[in-house]
Amino acid sequence: MTDIDDSLIEWLTGGSVSEDFEYNMKRRELAKDPRINKDRFTDINSQYKDFAVYQQTDEYVNTMKAHALLSDQCDTNSESLRETLMSTYKMSIEDVNQCFRNLANSKDVDVHENTFNHTIKFRKR
């Protein structure tokens, strides 16, 4: 019988054999957190629980809806995105502003401001 490399077993089982699998999985999930003001935690378990609670809030759901409307091929104007969010998803002005702040803080969204007319454009990376 041949010996099977541990990396193959980890790949087949999704990494659950690795001692750091749970930590790495939580770290990857926490990297998706778009909040500007995050609470500081000393351990990753508490931070992950806090993020799991945050994922159930309207703020997170609204931000993910706005993120889904962005394109990686072309820029999306903030005014047209605002109108779409307010008309389609019935968001308030405060909700839309919070979505924009979260999108601007997100690592996978590029935000550009035109210096002449101060329009803001979003694009997925």
XYZ file of N, CA, C and O in Angstrom:
500
model
N 0.851 -1.170 0.000
C 0.000 0.000 0.000
C 0.895 1.230 0.000
O 1.912 1.265 0.668
N 0.491 2.251 -0.732
C 1.298 3.466 -0.829
C 0.881 4.466 0.233
O -0.271 4.501 0.660
N 1.844 5.271 0.632
C 1.547 6.337 1.590
C 0.933 7.514 0.851
O 1.376 7.897 -0.225
N -0.101 8.101 1.437
C -0.777 9.252 0.841
C -0.276 10.501 1.542
O -0.221 10.560 2.778
N 0.094 11.470 0.747
C 0.592 12.729 1.282
C -0.510 13.429 2.086
O -1.678 13.415 1.702
N -0.133 14.054 3.210
C -1.112 14.763 4.049
C -1.770 15.927 3.318
O -2.918 16.262 3.589
N -1.051 16.561 2.389
C -1.644 17.688 1.672
C -2.800 17.218 0.792
O -3.785 17.932 0.619
N -2.703 16.010 0.252
C -3.802 15.466 -0.534
C -5.018 15.200 0.347
O -6.150 15.512 -0.020
N -4.796 14.667 1.534
C -5.894 14.404 2.462
C -6.558 15.709 2.872
O -7.782 15.816 2.909
N -5.742 16.747 3.156
C -6.296 18.049 3.527
C -7.117 18.634 2.393
O -8.189 19.195 2.608
N -6.634 18.503 1.160
C -7.355 19.041 0.025
C -8.685 18.308 -0.164
O -9.707 18.924 -0.426
N -8.670 17.005 -0.014
C -9.894 16.217 -0.192
C -10.915 16.464 0.916
O -12.111 16.449 0.684
N -10.447 16.701 2.128
C -11.360 16.900 3.251
C -11.629 18.369 3.514
O -12.293 18.712 4.480
N -11.127 19.250 2.678
C -11.354 20.678 2.874
C -10.442 21.267 3.921
O -10.687 22.336 4.438
N -9.381 20.590 4.271
C -8.414 21.117 5.221
C -8.723 20.805 6.662
O -8.065 21.305 7.555
N -9.724 19.996 6.918
C -10.124 19.761 8.304
C -9.102 18.936 9.084
O -9.205 18.836 10.295
N -8.115 18.342 8.420
C -7.086 17.572 9.126
C -6.040 18.509 9.728
O -5.445 18.207 10.756
N -5.843 19.644 9.116
C -4.844 20.597 9.577
C -5.219 21.145 10.946
O -6.382 21.386 11.228
N -4.199 21.364 11.770
C -4.471 21.922 13.104
C -4.924 23.371 13.017
O -5.657 23.840 13.861
N -4.501 24.073 11.988
C -4.856 25.481 11.827
C -6.063 25.691 10.927
O -6.377 26.818 10.565
N -6.760 24.631 10.557
C -7.878 24.754 9.615
C -8.961 25.678 10.152
O -9.415 26.590 9.458
N -9.381 25.471 11.383
C -10.459 26.285 11.956
C -10.040 27.748 12.053
O -10.803 28.651 11.715
N -8.817 27.992 12.507
C -8.311 29.359 12.616
C -8.256 30.031 11.245
O -8.704 31.162 11.080
N -7.728 29.322 10.249
C -7.618 29.883 8.903
C -8.986 30.146 8.289
O -9.195 31.151 7.607
N -9.942 29.258 8.533
C -11.291 29.442 8.023
C -11.934 30.691 8.647
O -12.530 31.513 7.948
N -11.783 30.862 9.945
C -12.349 32.036 10.610
C -11.649 33.313 10.157
O -12.296 34.344 9.969
N -10.347 33.257 9.950
C -9.593 34.424 9.509
C -10.041 34.853 8.111
O -10.201 36.044 7.839
N -10.295 33.895 7.221
C -10.785 34.219 5.876
C -12.176 34.841 5.934
O -12.484 35.773 5.193
N -13.042 34.342 6.799
C -14.382 34.911 6.936
C -14.313 36.327 7.502
O -15.044 37.211 7.068
N -13.434 36.547 8.474
C -13.320 37.865 9.085
C -12.741 38.896 8.120
O -12.971 40.093 8.278
N -12.012 38.445 7.122
C -11.473 39.368 6.122
C -12.588 39.965 5.275
O -12.407 41.009 4.651
N -13.756 39.358 5.256
C -14.902 39.854 4.487
C -15.701 40.915 5.233
O -16.660 41.447 4.697
N -15.332 41.206 6.463
C -16.071 42.156 7.295
C -15.865 43.578 6.770
O -14.761 44.094 6.817
N -16.915 44.243 6.256
C -16.740 45.570 5.661
C -16.916 46.728 6.642
O -16.888 47.877 6.217
N -17.108 46.470 7.909
C -17.386 47.564 8.849
C -16.177 48.469 9.036
O -15.037 48.013 9.065
N -16.450 49.736 9.220
C -15.386 50.699 9.484
C -14.963 50.613 10.944
O -13.789 50.473 11.255
N -15.917 50.693 11.830
C -15.630 50.651 13.268
C -15.891 49.254 13.796
O -17.005 48.916 14.153
N -14.847 48.463 13.842
C -14.965 47.101 14.341
C -14.537 47.075 15.806
O -13.640 47.800 16.207
N -15.198 46.230 16.572
C -14.785 46.055 17.956
C -13.472 45.287 17.988
O -13.206 44.443 17.139
N -12.657 45.577 18.977
C -11.377 44.882 19.130
C -11.562 43.689 20.049
O -12.171 43.798 21.109
N -11.037 42.549 19.638
C -11.120 41.325 20.420
C -9.728 40.743 20.574
O -8.863 40.939 19.722
N -9.533 40.004 21.656
C -8.230 39.387 21.879
C -8.142 38.008 21.256
O -7.058 37.543 20.941
N -9.273 37.342 21.066
C -9.227 36.020 20.444
C -10.132 35.981 19.220
O -11.106 36.722 19.109
N -9.799 35.112 18.315
C -10.510 35.033 17.040
C -11.911 34.456 17.208
O -12.818 34.789 16.443
N -12.140 33.628 18.201
C -13.465 33.034 18.396
C -14.509 34.099 18.729
O -15.611 34.077 18.200
N -14.162 35.026 19.613
C -15.088 36.106 19.965
C -15.331 37.020 18.778
O -16.459 37.456 18.533
N -14.278 37.303 18.043
C -14.413 38.156 16.871
C -15.287 37.478 15.814
O -16.110 38.126 15.184
N -15.131 36.179 15.637
C -15.930 35.434 14.666
C -17.400 35.397 15.093
O -18.294 35.548 14.259
N -17.662 35.227 16.383
C -19.044 35.246 16.880
C -19.684 36.611 16.654
O -20.851 36.708 16.277
N -18.913 37.682 16.889
C -19.408 39.033 16.665
C -19.737 39.242 15.187
O -20.772 39.824 14.843
N -18.893 38.748 14.298
C -19.148 38.877 12.866
C -20.356 38.050 12.443
O -21.140 38.470 11.596
N -20.536 36.882 13.049
C -21.702 36.043 12.736
C -22.995 36.765 13.127
O -24.001 36.692 12.410
N -22.987 37.463 14.253
C -24.153 38.247 14.675
C -24.369 39.419 13.714
O -25.491 39.732 13.323
N -23.265 40.066 13.314
C -23.352 41.195 12.380
C -23.912 40.759 11.027
O -24.637 41.518 10.385
N -23.615 39.550 10.587
C -24.114 39.074 9.303
C -25.635 38.951 9.277
O -26.227 38.921 8.211
N -26.270 38.910 10.431
C -27.725 38.808 10.504
C -28.410 40.176 10.509
O -29.636 40.246 10.476
N -27.634 41.273 10.554
C -28.220 42.606 10.631
C -28.613 43.126 9.251
O -28.122 42.666 8.228
N -29.500 44.112 9.246
C -29.924 44.744 7.994
C -28.764 45.479 7.329
O -28.689 45.538 6.095
N -27.872 46.043 8.123
C -26.733 46.770 7.569
C -25.880 45.867 6.673
O -25.514 46.235 5.557
N -25.586 44.662 7.144
C -24.782 43.725 6.364
C -25.541 43.264 5.119
O -24.980 43.218 4.019
N -26.805 42.943 5.280
C -27.617 42.484 4.147
C -27.709 43.570 3.081
O -27.555 43.295 1.880
N -27.925 44.813 3.495
C -27.999 45.922 2.548
C -26.665 46.136 1.837
O -26.630 46.411 0.637
N -25.576 46.019 2.570
C -24.255 46.184 1.965
C -23.985 45.099 0.941
O -23.437 45.354 -0.130
N -24.387 43.880 1.227
C -24.183 42.788 0.272
C -25.069 42.965 -0.974
O -24.667 42.623 -2.081
N -26.263 43.537 -0.798
C -27.118 43.839 -1.956
C -26.450 44.884 -2.842
O -26.440 44.753 -4.072
N -25.902 45.922 -2.210
C -25.214 46.967 -2.975
C -23.965 46.400 -3.639
O -23.657 46.732 -4.792
N -23.251 45.532 -2.956
C -22.040 44.923 -3.508
C -22.378 44.058 -4.721
O -21.622 44.022 -5.710
N -23.505 43.383 -4.685
C -23.910 42.528 -5.802
C -24.248 43.349 -7.045
O -24.163 42.825 -8.163
N -24.603 44.591 -6.879
C -24.941 45.440 -8.023
C -23.712 46.005 -8.721
O -23.820 46.523 -9.838
N -22.551 45.915 -8.097
C -21.333 46.465 -8.684
C -20.790 45.540 -9.761
O -21.002 44.333 -9.730
N -20.063 46.124 -10.695
C -19.465 45.371 -11.788
C -17.946 45.442 -11.681
O -17.394 46.413 -11.166
N -17.283 44.403 -12.190
C -15.827 44.447 -12.237
C -15.338 44.906 -13.606
O -14.140 45.078 -13.817
N -16.257 45.140 -14.536
C -15.899 45.579 -15.880
C -15.951 47.101 -16.048
O -15.186 47.669 -16.807
N -16.872 47.744 -15.342
C -17.012 49.193 -15.489
C -17.373 49.815 -14.142
O -17.827 49.144 -13.243
N -17.160 51.120 -14.063
C -17.474 51.852 -12.834
C -18.976 52.047 -12.706
O -19.688 52.193 -13.692
N -19.437 52.077 -11.460
C -20.839 52.341 -11.162
C -20.917 53.683 -10.448
O -20.282 53.881 -9.415
N -21.688 54.588 -10.993
C -21.850 55.915 -10.428
C -22.639 55.834 -9.125
O -23.607 55.086 -9.020
N -22.245 56.624 -8.138
C -22.914 56.571 -6.838
C -24.364 57.028 -6.924
O -25.222 56.507 -6.210
N -24.670 57.982 -7.801
C -26.049 58.461 -7.907
C -26.966 57.390 -8.489
O -28.079 57.187 -8.005
N -26.505 56.704 -9.518
C -27.351 55.657 -10.097
C -27.482 54.476 -9.125
O -28.543 53.871 -9.015
N -26.417 54.180 -8.390
C -26.489 53.115 -7.386
C -27.438 53.507 -6.259
O -28.235 52.696 -5.790
N -27.395 54.768 -5.845
C -28.294 55.268 -4.800
C -29.759 55.151 -5.241
O -30.598 54.667 -4.492
N -30.035 55.561 -6.468
C -31.409 55.477 -6.974
C -31.889 54.033 -7.049
O -33.034 53.733 -6.701
N -31.020 53.132 -7.490
C -31.401 51.719 -7.585
C -31.685 51.136 -6.216
O -32.676 50.423 -6.029
N -30.825 51.429 -5.253
C -31.025 50.896 -3.903
C -32.294 51.440 -3.266
O -33.021 50.707 -2.592
N -32.561 52.716 -3.493
C -33.741 53.319 -2.877
C -35.034 52.876 -3.555
O -36.038 52.674 -2.878
N -35.013 52.703 -4.877
C -36.250 52.327 -5.567
C -36.491 50.820 -5.527
O -37.612 50.383 -5.300
N -35.464 50.036 -5.744
C -35.640 48.585 -5.808
C -35.734 47.951 -4.428
O -36.610 47.129 -4.172
N -34.819 48.332 -3.535
C -34.757 47.699 -2.215
C -35.395 48.541 -1.114
O -35.363 48.165 0.053
N -35.951 49.700 -1.472
C -36.661 50.575 -0.532
C -35.802 50.957 0.680
O -36.254 50.971 1.817
N -34.541 51.271 0.422
C -33.637 51.695 1.498
C -33.797 53.182 1.749
O -34.116 53.948 0.836
N -33.548 53.566 2.975
C -33.584 54.988 3.315
C -32.244 55.623 2.946
O -31.274 54.933 2.620
N -32.187 56.937 3.023
C -30.949 57.653 2.713
C -29.843 57.249 3.682
O -28.688 57.067 3.280
N -30.186 57.078 4.953
C -29.196 56.672 5.948
C -28.653 55.269 5.664
O -27.457 55.013 5.818
N -29.540 54.366 5.243
C -29.106 53.005 4.899
C -28.162 53.009 3.705
O -27.155 52.298 3.690
N -28.485 53.818 2.703
C -27.642 53.902 1.513
C -26.285 54.498 1.862
O -25.239 54.011 1.415
N -26.281 55.540 2.692
C -25.013 56.134 3.110
C -24.156 55.140 3.883
O -22.940 55.090 3.707
N -24.785 54.335 4.739
C -24.064 53.304 5.476
C -23.501 52.250 4.528
O -22.372 51.796 4.684
N -24.265 51.877 3.510
C -23.782 50.924 2.489
C -22.565 51.488 1.777
O -21.582 50.772 1.550
N -22.624 52.768 1.414
C -21.497 53.393 0.723
C -20.254 53.412 1.597
O -19.150 53.174 1.119
N -20.420 53.710 2.893
C -19.261 53.697 3.804
C -18.674 52.295 3.902
O -17.459 52.116 3.889
N -19.542 51.293 3.997
C -19.059 49.914 4.085
C -18.399 49.469 2.782
O -17.386 48.771 2.808
N -18.953 49.861 1.651
C -18.339 49.519 0.367
C -16.974 50.192 0.224
O -16.024 49.592 -0.280
N -16.884 51.439 0.655
C -15.606 52.152 0.567
C -14.551 51.508 1.456
O -13.362 51.548 1.142
N -14.970 50.897 2.543
C -14.041 50.244 3.456
C -13.697 48.825 3.021
O -12.714 48.258 3.471
N -14.487 48.255 2.123
C -14.288 46.882 1.694
C -13.003 46.738 0.886
O -12.642 47.614 0.098
N -12.318 45.608 1.077
C -11.051 45.377 0.399
C -11.219 45.019 -1.067
O -10.282 45.153 -1.843
N -12.376 44.560 -1.464
C -12.561 44.135 -2.845
C -13.381 45.121 -3.679
O -13.928 44.771 -4.715
N -13.438 46.376 -3.230
C -14.139 47.417 -3.975
C -13.205 48.617 -4.121
O -12.639 49.099 -3.142
N -13.041 49.073 -5.365
C -12.276 50.295 -5.631
C -13.238 51.466 -5.640
O -14.310 51.395 -6.246
N -12.837 52.560 -4.980
C -13.667 53.760 -4.916
C -12.845 54.926 -5.467
O -11.707 55.133 -5.065
N -13.439 55.648 -6.428
C -12.769 56.796 -7.033
C -13.693 58.001 -6.965
O -14.888 57.885 -7.227
N -13.103 59.159 -6.634
C -13.871 60.397 -6.628
C -13.336 61.301 -7.723
O -12.129 61.545 -7.805
N -14.231 61.788 -8.555
C -13.859 62.720 -9.602
C -13.560 64.063 -8.944
O -14.397 64.604 -8.221
N -12.399 64.615 -9.199
C -12.001 65.853 -8.527
C -12.745 67.075 -9.042
O -12.820 68.086 -8.342
N -13.310 66.996 -10.240
C -13.990 68.161 -10.796
C -15.445 68.269 -10.352
O -15.901 69.335 -9.969
N -16.170 67.184 -10.406
C -17.586 67.257 -10.036
C -17.907 66.447 -8.780
O -19.059 66.347 -8.399
N -16.915 65.848 -8.158
C -17.036 65.116 -6.889
C -18.012 63.947 -6.946
O -18.615 63.599 -5.941
N -18.190 63.344 -8.107
C -18.987 62.129 -8.182
C -18.122 60.955 -7.762
O -16.926 60.915 -8.032
N -18.749 60.014 -7.109
C -18.038 58.844 -6.602
C -18.406 57.655 -7.467
O -19.571 57.460 -7.801
N -17.396 56.857 -7.810
C -17.620 55.665 -8.626
C -17.066 54.447 -7.908
O -15.998 54.497 -7.307
N -17.831 53.354 -7.961
C -17.451 52.095 -7.330
C -17.173 51.059 -8.420
O -17.804 51.068 -9.470
N -16.237 50.152 -8.123
C -15.946 49.037 -9.026
C -15.422 47.863 -8.197
O -14.609 48.046 -7.306
N -15.906 46.654 -8.531
C -15.369 45.452 -7.893
C -13.953 45.223 -8.389
O -13.634 45.516 -9.529
N -13.134 44.655 -7.530
C -11.769 44.288 -7.963
C -11.768 42.947 -8.597
O -12.517 42.111 -8.413
